[in-house]
Amino acid sequence: MKTDITPGSERLVGRRQFLKTSGGVVIFIGAAGLLPQLISCKDTNKVREQLEKHSITAWVQITEDGEIIIYNPAAEMGQGSMTALPLIFAEEMDADWSNVKVEFSPQEADIYGSEGWTPGTKLMFTVGSRTTKSYYPVMRKAGAQARYVLLSSAALHWDVPISELTTQDSFVIHENSNKRIGFGELVPFLVMPETLPDFTGEGLKNQIDFGLIGKKIPRTEIPDKVSGSAQFAIDIRLPDMVYGVLERGKLHGAKPT
């Protein structure tokens, strides 16, 4: 995908304002984004492995070996949202889908919520066959901003104008010098820009250039469900965990005794 970002072509969002709003991506801060892994993780080596992973934004993490972890904000109820939403993000990011791993996002509506449900509010709902429609602009914008972080970091690393760079299949490419660098290789050189373009229309991919959206893509969660390794809420065990049950009255109008 070619880079079409020129000064003034997009409304820029200051870093502090960006951290307070959540329409797009924010810097991955602390361990908040690791919460889904740490809740039920008993293997200290796995915890260390997660903490060693390098982050770009609150929506995505990249390791130096090129693995891309995209967070899915919607519940997977058989409708395929665990594939559809990350795929929209990966499309705009120009990520190699074969290197993408999908995990559930933390329950933080300010970052991962969508305004598609109720104007002026951010909610994390999965209902009414509206998930993909609601999150479509959110995921496109977030993916484009993650791509911008990679492009701007590569431009600094190579000391070239960002307008000369393109991306394709998890690589940043500078055709003038015949250079290319993988997203994972860029991890040590990542620098968060002071401002990020607030992509709304310009700067997003033209639909005729889509390589993932509209294609038949195998669903990401099916293998774990078939093998029985998928973790559901009922599988979570925490220290000193207690259980609650609902006791119903045996007769209509009965009161607790």
PDB file of C-alpha atoms in Angstrom:
ATOM      1  CA  MET A   1       0.000   0.000   0.000  1.00  0.00           C
ATOM      2  CA  LYS A   2       1.354   3.400  -0.962  1.00  0.00           C
ATOM      3  CA  THR A   3       1.781   6.127   1.617  1.00  0.00           C
ATOM      4  CA  ASP A   4      -0.441   9.153   1.028  1.00  0.00           C
ATOM      5  CA  ILE A   5       0.234  11.269   4.088  1.00  0.00           C
ATOM      6  CA  THR A   6       1.180  14.900   3.627  1.00  0.00           C
ATOM      7  CA  PRO A   7       1.298  17.671   6.253  1.00  0.00           C
ATOM      8  CA  GLY A   8      -2.179  19.053   6.789  1.00  0.00           C
ATOM      9  CA  SER A   9      -3.902  16.272   4.845  1.00  0.00           C
ATOM     10  CA  GLU A  10      -5.264  14.754   8.061  1.00  0.00           C
ATOM     11  CA  ARG A  11      -6.389  16.304  11.324  1.00  0.00           C
ATOM     12  CA  LEU A  12      -3.676  15.515  13.867  1.00  0.00           C
ATOM     13  CA  VAL A  13      -4.473  14.447  17.402  1.00  0.00           C
ATOM     14  CA  GLY A  14      -2.099  15.471  20.208  1.00  0.00           C
ATOM     15  CA  ARG A  15      -0.639  12.616  22.253  1.00  0.00           C
ATOM     16  CA  ARG A  16      -2.259  13.672  25.528  1.00  0.00           C
ATOM     17  CA  GLN A  17      -5.644  14.137  23.883  1.00  0.00           C
ATOM     18  CA  PHE A  18      -5.197  10.805  22.140  1.00  0.00           C
ATOM     19  CA  LEU A  19      -4.604   8.992  25.414  1.00  0.00           C
ATOM     20  CA  LYS A  20      -7.812  10.458  26.808  1.00  0.00           C
ATOM     21  CA  THR A  21      -9.906   9.611  23.766  1.00  0.00           C
ATOM     22  CA  SER A  22     -10.220   6.184  22.277  1.00  0.00           C
ATOM     23  CA  GLY A  23     -11.494   6.351  18.737  1.00  0.00           C
ATOM     24  CA  GLY A  24      -8.260   4.916  17.440  1.00  0.00           C
ATOM     25  CA  VAL A  25      -5.119   3.520  18.993  1.00  0.00           C
ATOM     26  CA  VAL A  26      -3.165   4.561  22.066  1.00  0.00           C
ATOM     27  CA  ILE A  27       0.263   3.591  23.356  1.00  0.00           C
ATOM     28  CA  PHE A  28       0.154   0.205  25.016  1.00  0.00           C
ATOM     29  CA  ILE A  29       0.639   1.228  28.670  1.00  0.00           C
ATOM     30  CA  GLY A  30       1.750  -1.051  31.494  1.00  0.00           C
ATOM     31  CA  ALA A  31       0.251  -4.505  31.825  1.00  0.00           C
ATOM     32  CA  ALA A  32      -3.381  -3.559  31.170  1.00  0.00           C
ATOM     33  CA  GLY A  33      -3.369  -5.165  27.758  1.00  0.00           C
ATOM     34  CA  LEU A  34      -1.827  -8.341  29.184  1.00  0.00           C
ATOM     35  CA  LEU A  35      -4.698  -8.840  31.612  1.00  0.00           C
ATOM     36  CA  PRO A  36      -6.440 -11.555  29.564  1.00  0.00           C
ATOM     37  CA  GLN A  37      -3.218 -13.601  29.641  1.00  0.00           C
ATOM     38  CA  LEU A  38      -2.391 -13.030  33.301  1.00  0.00           C
ATOM     39  CA  ILE A  39      -5.799 -13.813  34.769  1.00  0.00           C
ATOM     40  CA  SER A  40      -5.539 -17.568  34.392  1.00  0.00           C
ATOM     41  CA  CYS A  41      -1.835 -17.953  33.659  1.00  0.00           C
ATOM     42  CA  LYS A  42      -0.026 -20.213  36.145  1.00  0.00           C
ATOM     43  CA  ASP A  43       3.108 -20.710  34.047  1.00  0.00           C
ATOM     44  CA  THR A  44       5.695 -18.086  35.079  1.00  0.00           C
ATOM     45  CA  ASN A  45       7.617 -18.678  31.857  1.00  0.00           C
ATOM     46  CA  LYS A  46       4.522 -17.810  29.858  1.00  0.00           C
ATOM     47  CA  VAL A  47       4.015 -14.644  31.913  1.00  0.00           C
ATOM     48  CA  ARG A  48       7.628 -13.649  31.220  1.00  0.00           C
ATOM     49  CA  GLU A  49       7.108 -14.423  27.538  1.00  0.00           C
ATOM     50  CA  GLN A  50       4.107 -12.088  27.430  1.00  0.00           C
ATOM     51  CA  LEU A  51       5.936  -9.297  29.250  1.00  0.00           C
ATOM     52  CA  GLU A  52       8.837  -9.509  26.803  1.00  0.00           C
ATOM     53  CA  LYS A  53       6.602  -8.863  23.803  1.00  0.00           C
ATOM     54  CA  HIS A  54       6.975  -5.443  22.260  1.00  0.00           C
ATOM     55  CA  SER A  55       3.887  -3.318  21.793  1.00  0.00           C
ATOM     56  CA  ILE A  56       2.849  -0.728  19.242  1.00  0.00           C
ATOM     57  CA  THR A  57      -0.643   0.289  20.264  1.00  0.00           C
ATOM     58  CA  ALA A  58      -3.462  -0.804  22.518  1.00  0.00           C
ATOM     59  CA  TRP A  59      -4.892  -2.744  19.579  1.00  0.00           C
ATOM     60  CA  VAL A  60      -1.816  -4.625  18.442  1.00  0.00           C
ATOM     61  CA  GLN A  61       1.485  -6.063  19.604  1.00  0.00           C
ATOM     62  CA  ILE A  62       4.423  -7.221  17.505  1.00  0.00           C
ATOM     63  CA  THR A  63       7.318  -9.446  18.506  1.00  0.00           C
ATOM     64  CA  GLU A  64      10.766  -9.246  16.977  1.00  0.00           C
ATOM     65  CA  ASP A  65      10.182 -12.543  15.188  1.00  0.00           C
ATOM     66  CA  GLY A  66       7.251 -10.956  13.345  1.00  0.00           C
ATOM     67  CA  GLU A  67       4.286 -12.371  15.268  1.00  0.00           C
ATOM     68  CA  ILE A  68       1.395  -9.896  15.259  1.00  0.00           C
ATOM     69  CA  ILE A  69      -1.189 -10.048  18.045  1.00  0.00           C
ATOM     70  CA  ILE A  70      -4.420  -8.172  17.339  1.00  0.00           C
ATOM     71  CA  TYR A  71      -6.979  -7.668  20.102  1.00  0.00           C
ATOM     72  CA  ASN A  72     -10.605  -8.478  19.359  1.00  0.00           C
ATOM     73  CA  PRO A  73     -13.077  -6.315  21.353  1.00  0.00           C
ATOM     74  CA  ALA A  74     -16.231  -8.357  20.682  1.00  0.00           C
ATOM     75  CA  ALA A  75     -17.489 -11.627  22.109  1.00  0.00           C
ATOM     76  CA  GLU A  76     -17.263 -14.632  19.807  1.00  0.00           C
ATOM     77  CA  MET A  77     -20.726 -16.193  19.761  1.00  0.00           C
ATOM     78  CA  GLY A  78     -20.410 -18.238  16.596  1.00  0.00           C
ATOM     79  CA  GLN A  79     -20.855 -15.283  14.259  1.00  0.00           C
ATOM     80  CA  GLY A  80     -17.153 -15.009  13.384  1.00  0.00           C
ATOM     81  CA  SER A  81     -16.299 -11.690  15.045  1.00  0.00           C
ATOM     82  CA  MET A  82     -12.992 -13.090  16.316  1.00  0.00           C
ATOM     83  CA  THR A  83     -11.906 -13.319  12.686  1.00  0.00           C
ATOM     84  CA  ALA A  84     -13.794 -10.460  11.024  1.00  0.00           C
ATOM     85  CA  LEU A  85     -12.733  -7.591  13.301  1.00  0.00           C
ATOM     86  CA  PRO A  86      -8.985  -8.401  13.495  1.00  0.00           C
ATOM     87  CA  LEU A  87      -9.024  -9.014   9.734  1.00  0.00           C
ATOM     88  CA  ILE A  88     -10.313  -5.460   9.143  1.00  0.00           C
ATOM     89  CA  PHE A  89      -7.471  -4.153  11.317  1.00  0.00           C
ATOM     90  CA  ALA A  90      -4.886  -6.304   9.516  1.00  0.00           C
ATOM     91  CA  GLU A  91      -6.155  -5.070   6.140  1.00  0.00           C
ATOM     92  CA  GLU A  92      -5.365  -1.450   6.947  1.00  0.00           C
ATOM     93  CA  MET A  93      -2.124  -2.332   8.712  1.00  0.00           C
ATOM     94  CA  ASP A  94      -0.958  -4.357   5.689  1.00  0.00           C
ATOM     95  CA  ALA A  95      -0.176  -7.250   8.023  1.00  0.00           C
ATOM     96  CA  ASP A  96       0.656 -10.723   6.754  1.00  0.00           C
ATOM     97  CA  TRP A  97      -2.416 -12.643   7.962  1.00  0.00           C
ATOM     98  CA  SER A  98      -0.415 -15.864   8.308  1.00  0.00           C
ATOM     99  CA  ASN A  99       1.568 -14.208  11.126  1.00  0.00           C
ATOM    100  CA  VAL A 100      -1.483 -12.845  12.959  1.00  0.00           C
ATOM    101  CA  LYS A 101      -2.656 -14.187  16.308  1.00  0.00           C
ATOM    102  CA  VAL A 102      -5.965 -13.026  17.781  1.00  0.00           C
ATOM    103  CA  GLU A 103      -6.684 -12.491  21.475  1.00  0.00           C
ATOM    104  CA  PHE A 104      -9.578 -10.908  23.332  1.00  0.00           C
ATOM    105  CA  SER A 105      -9.077  -7.308  24.385  1.00  0.00           C
ATOM    106  CA  PRO A 106      -9.322  -6.137  28.001  1.00  0.00           C
ATOM    107  CA  GLN A 107     -12.772  -5.005  29.110  1.00  0.00           C
ATOM    108  CA  GLU A 108     -11.992  -1.298  28.825  1.00  0.00           C
ATOM    109  CA  ALA A 109     -14.785   0.432  26.932  1.00  0.00           C
ATOM    110  CA  ASP A 110     -12.968   3.788  26.816  1.00  0.00           C
ATOM    111  CA  ILE A 111     -10.348   2.193  24.554  1.00  0.00           C
ATOM    112  CA  TYR A 112     -12.095  -0.743  22.913  1.00  0.00           C
ATOM    113  CA  GLY A 113     -15.710   0.422  22.875  1.00  0.00           C
ATOM    114  CA  SER A 114     -17.628   1.474  19.786  1.00  0.00           C
ATOM    115  CA  GLU A 115     -19.842   4.511  19.285  1.00  0.00           C
ATOM    116  CA  GLY A 116     -21.923   2.534  16.812  1.00  0.00           C
ATOM    117  CA  TRP A 117     -24.384   1.489  19.502  1.00  0.00           C
ATOM    118  CA  THR A 118     -25.354   4.760  21.172  1.00  0.00           C
ATOM    119  CA  PRO A 119     -24.082   8.112  19.812  1.00  0.00           C
ATOM    120  CA  GLY A 120     -21.813   9.876  22.284  1.00  0.00           C
ATOM    121  CA  THR A 121     -21.014   6.762  24.315  1.00  0.00           C
ATOM    122  CA  LYS A 122     -18.582   3.868  23.971  1.00  0.00           C
ATOM    123  CA  LEU A 123     -19.926   0.409  24.669  1.00  0.00           C
ATOM    124  CA  MET A 124     -18.594  -3.121  24.274  1.00  0.00           C
ATOM    125  CA  PHE A 125     -21.698  -4.957  23.095  1.00  0.00           C
ATOM    126  CA  THR A 126     -22.111  -8.050  20.942  1.00  0.00           C
ATOM    127  CA  VAL A 127     -25.752  -8.082  19.977  1.00  0.00           C
ATOM    128  CA  GLY A 128     -28.208  -7.661  17.139  1.00  0.00           C
ATOM    129  CA  SER A 129     -25.882  -8.658  14.280  1.00  0.00           C
ATOM    130  CA  ARG A 130     -24.336  -5.187  14.474  1.00  0.00           C
ATOM    131  CA  THR A 131     -20.802  -5.975  15.668  1.00  0.00           C
ATOM    132  CA  THR A 132     -18.975  -5.872  12.340  1.00  0.00           C
ATOM    133  CA  LYS A 133     -20.944  -2.861  11.093  1.00  0.00           C
ATOM    134  CA  SER A 134     -20.316  -0.983  14.334  1.00  0.00           C
ATOM    135  CA  TYR A 135     -16.603  -1.765  14.600  1.00  0.00           C
ATOM    136  CA  TYR A 136     -15.757  -1.516  10.889  1.00  0.00           C
ATOM    137  CA  PRO A 137     -14.693   2.173  10.956  1.00  0.00           C
ATOM    138  CA  VAL A 138     -13.045   1.731  14.370  1.00  0.00           C
ATOM    139  CA  MET A 139     -10.847  -1.171  13.257  1.00  0.00           C
ATOM    140  CA  ARG A 140      -9.938   0.443   9.935  1.00  0.00           C
ATOM    141  CA  LYS A 141      -8.818   3.631  11.656  1.00  0.00           C
ATOM    142  CA  ALA A 142      -6.873   1.751  14.336  1.00  0.00           C
ATOM    143  CA  GLY A 143      -5.124  -0.421  11.739  1.00  0.00           C
ATOM    144  CA  ALA A 144      -4.199   2.623   9.663  1.00  0.00           C
ATOM    145  CA  GLN A 145      -2.744   4.358  12.715  1.00  0.00           C
ATOM    146  CA  ALA A 146      -0.697   1.293  13.647  1.00  0.00           C
ATOM    147  CA  ARG A 147       0.649   1.264  10.081  1.00  0.00           C
ATOM    148  CA  TYR A 148       1.519   4.950  10.426  1.00  0.00           C
ATOM    149  CA  VAL A 149       3.604   4.204  13.541  1.00  0.00           C
ATOM    150  CA  LEU A 150       5.562   1.621  11.536  1.00  0.00           C
ATOM    151  CA  LEU A 151       6.008   3.958   8.571  1.00  0.00           C
ATOM    152  CA  SER A 152       7.156   6.908  10.665  1.00  0.00           C
ATOM    153  CA  SER A 153       9.584   4.698  12.604  1.00  0.00           C
ATOM    154  CA  ALA A 154      11.053   3.303   9.376  1.00  0.00           C
ATOM    155  CA  ALA A 155      11.372   6.830   7.968  1.00  0.00           C
ATOM    156  CA  LEU A 156      13.405   7.866  11.020  1.00  0.00           C
ATOM    157  CA  HIS A 157      15.474   4.679  10.912  1.00  0.00           C
ATOM    158  CA  TRP A 158      16.385   5.162   7.240  1.00  0.00           C
ATOM    159  CA  ASP A 159      16.323   8.981   7.317  1.00  0.00           C
ATOM    160  CA  VAL A 160      13.964   9.189   4.350  1.00  0.00           C
ATOM    161  CA  PRO A 161      10.632  10.997   3.802  1.00  0.00           C
ATOM    162  CA  ILE A 162       7.646   8.965   4.945  1.00  0.00           C
ATOM    163  CA  SER A 163       5.962   9.734   1.613  1.00  0.00           C
ATOM    164  CA  GLU A 164       8.540   7.517  -0.139  1.00  0.00           C
ATOM    165  CA  LEU A 165       7.596   4.433   1.874  1.00  0.00           C
ATOM    166  CA  THR A 166       5.053   1.722   1.154  1.00  0.00           C
ATOM    167  CA  THR A 167       3.893  -1.368   3.048  1.00  0.00           C
ATOM    168  CA  GLN A 168       3.054  -4.883   1.931  1.00  0.00           C
ATOM    169  CA  ASP A 169       2.635  -8.207   3.759  1.00  0.00           C
ATOM    170  CA  SER A 170       4.224  -7.015   7.036  1.00  0.00           C
ATOM    171  CA  PHE A 171       7.107  -5.199   5.335  1.00  0.00           C
ATOM    172  CA  VAL A 172       7.941  -1.510   5.006  1.00  0.00           C
ATOM    173  CA  ILE A 173       9.500  -0.852   1.604  1.00  0.00           C
ATOM    174  CA  HIS A 174      11.639   1.995   0.246  1.00  0.00           C
ATOM    175  CA  GLU A 175      11.722   1.438  -3.493  1.00  0.00           C
ATOM    176  CA  ASN A 176      14.200   4.257  -4.221  1.00  0.00           C
ATOM    177  CA  SER A 177      16.959   2.478  -2.277  1.00  0.00           C
ATOM    178  CA  ASN A 178      15.594  -1.047  -2.741  1.00  0.00           C
ATOM    179  CA  LYS A 179      15.342  -1.439   1.047  1.00  0.00           C
ATOM    180  CA  ARG A 180      12.724  -3.443   2.919  1.00  0.00           C
ATOM    181  CA  ILE A 181      12.319  -4.239   6.588  1.00  0.00           C
ATOM    182  CA  GLY A 182       9.855  -6.552   8.316  1.00  0.00           C
ATOM    183  CA  PHE A 183       7.468  -5.269  10.962  1.00  0.00           C
ATOM    184  CA  GLY A 184       9.198  -7.488  13.525  1.00  0.00           C
ATOM    185  CA  GLU A 185      12.636  -6.205  12.532  1.00  0.00           C
ATOM    186  CA  LEU A 186      11.361  -2.666  13.133  1.00  0.00           C
ATOM    187  CA  VAL A 187      10.478  -3.368  16.776  1.00  0.00           C
ATOM    188  CA  PRO A 188      13.831  -2.152  18.224  1.00  0.00           C
ATOM    189  CA  PHE A 189      13.473   1.096  16.259  1.00  0.00           C
ATOM    190  CA  LEU A 190       9.834   1.893  17.031  1.00  0.00           C
ATOM    191  CA  VAL A 191       9.177   5.484  18.049  1.00  0.00           C
ATOM    192  CA  MET A 192       5.699   6.722  18.922  1.00  0.00           C
ATOM    193  CA  PRO A 193       5.006   9.920  16.934  1.00  0.00           C
ATOM    194  CA  GLU A 194       4.041  13.054  18.839  1.00  0.00           C
ATOM    195  CA  THR A 195       0.839  13.125  16.781  1.00  0.00           C
ATOM    196  CA  LEU A 196      -1.129  10.546  14.834  1.00  0.00           C
ATOM    197  CA  PRO A 197      -3.308  11.193  11.781  1.00  0.00           C
ATOM    198  CA  ASP A 198      -6.994  10.986  12.631  1.00  0.00           C
ATOM    199  CA  PHE A 199      -7.829   8.857   9.606  1.00  0.00           C
ATOM    200  CA  THR A 200     -11.416   9.351   8.488  1.00  0.00           C
ATOM    201  CA  GLY A 201     -11.502   8.775   4.730  1.00  0.00           C
ATOM    202  CA  GLU A 202      -8.312   9.954   3.109  1.00  0.00           C
ATOM    203  CA  GLY A 203      -5.346   7.796   3.984  1.00  0.00           C
ATOM    204  CA  LEU A 204      -7.426   4.626   4.279  1.00  0.00           C
ATOM    205  CA  LYS A 205      -7.127   1.875   1.695  1.00  0.00           C
ATOM    206  CA  ASN A 206      -9.164   2.021  -1.465  1.00  0.00           C
ATOM    207  CA  GLN A 207     -11.546  -0.938  -1.497  1.00  0.00           C
ATOM    208  CA  ILE A 208     -10.156  -2.109  -4.834  1.00  0.00           C
ATOM    209  CA  ASP A 209      -6.832  -2.686  -3.047  1.00  0.00           C
ATOM    210  CA  PHE A 210      -8.288  -4.964  -0.366  1.00  0.00           C
ATOM    211  CA  GLY A 211      -6.374  -8.218  -0.062  1.00  0.00           C
ATOM    212  CA  LEU A 212      -8.191  -9.727   2.934  1.00  0.00           C
ATOM    213  CA  ILE A 213     -11.650  -8.177   3.227  1.00  0.00           C
ATOM    214  CA  GLY A 214     -14.070  -9.959   0.942  1.00  0.00           C
ATOM    215  CA  LYS A 215     -11.919 -13.077   0.675  1.00  0.00           C
ATOM    216  CA  LYS A 216     -12.693 -16.513   2.096  1.00  0.00           C
ATOM    217  CA  ILE A 217     -10.545 -16.639   5.247  1.00  0.00           C
ATOM    218  CA  PRO A 218     -10.603 -19.596   7.702  1.00  0.00           C
ATOM    219  CA  ARG A 219     -11.916 -18.589  11.120  1.00  0.00           C
ATOM    220  CA  THR A 220      -9.244 -18.138  13.768  1.00  0.00           C
ATOM    221  CA  GLU A 221     -10.995 -19.769  16.740  1.00  0.00           C
ATOM    222  CA  ILE A 222     -12.163 -23.013  15.114  1.00  0.00           C
ATOM    223  CA  PRO A 223      -8.969 -25.106  15.619  1.00  0.00           C
ATOM    224  CA  ASP A 224      -8.947 -24.519  19.410  1.00  0.00           C
ATOM    225  CA  LYS A 225     -12.661 -25.281  19.667  1.00  0.00           C
ATOM    226  CA  VAL A 226     -12.248 -28.526  17.746  1.00  0.00           C
ATOM    227  CA  SER A 227      -9.217 -29.613  19.800  1.00  0.00           C
ATOM    228  CA  GLY A 228     -10.873 -28.695  23.093  1.00  0.00           C
ATOM    229  CA  SER A 229      -8.078 -26.298  24.061  1.00  0.00           C
ATOM    230  CA  ALA A 230     -10.230 -23.142  23.819  1.00  0.00           C
ATOM    231  CA  GLN A 231     -10.633 -21.360  27.155  1.00  0.00           C
ATOM    232  CA  PHE A 232     -14.095 -20.153  28.139  1.00  0.00           C
ATOM    233  CA  ALA A 233     -15.195 -18.073  31.122  1.00  0.00           C
ATOM    234  CA  ILE A 234     -16.301 -21.231  32.936  1.00  0.00           C
ATOM    235  CA  ASP A 235     -12.726 -22.565  32.659  1.00  0.00           C
ATOM    236  CA  ILE A 236     -11.147 -19.689  34.615  1.00  0.00           C
ATOM    237  CA  ARG A 237      -9.881 -20.533  38.097  1.00  0.00           C
ATOM    238  CA  LEU A 238      -8.671 -17.833  40.494  1.00  0.00           C
ATOM    239  CA  PRO A 239      -7.196 -18.068  44.026  1.00  0.00           C
ATOM    240  CA  ASP A 240      -9.888 -18.275  46.737  1.00  0.00           C
ATOM    241  CA  MET A 241     -12.547 -18.334  44.065  1.00  0.00           C
ATOM    242  CA  VAL A 242     -16.141 -18.594  45.282  1.00  0.00           C
ATOM    243  CA  TYR A 243     -19.204 -19.717  43.390  1.00  0.00           C
ATOM    244  CA  GLY A 244     -22.694 -18.297  43.358  1.00  0.00           C
ATOM    245  CA  VAL A 245     -25.923 -19.983  42.333  1.00  0.00           C
ATOM    246  CA  LEU A 246     -29.407 -18.660  41.736  1.00  0.00           C
ATOM    247  CA  GLU A 247     -32.103 -20.270  43.837  1.00  0.00           C
ATOM    248  CA  ARG A 248     -35.564 -20.007  42.358  1.00  0.00           C
ATOM    249  CA  GLY A 249     -38.816 -20.189  44.254  1.00  0.00           C
ATOM    250  CA  LYS A 250     -40.711 -23.443  43.947  1.00  0.00           C
ATOM    251  CA  LEU A 251     -44.040 -21.628  43.701  1.00  0.00           C
ATOM    252  CA  HIS A 252     -45.113 -18.429  41.961  1.00  0.00           C
ATOM    253  CA  GLY A 253     -44.924 -15.535  44.410  1.00  0.00           C
ATOM    254  CA  ALA A 254     -42.819 -17.444  46.938  1.00  0.00           C
ATOM    255  CA  LYS A 255     -40.468 -15.373  49.110  1.00  0.00           C
ATOM    256  CA  PRO A 256     -37.003 -16.267  50.463  1.00  0.00           C
ATOM    257  CA  THR A 257     -37.048 -17.814  53.913  1.00  0.00           C
TER     258      THR A 257
END
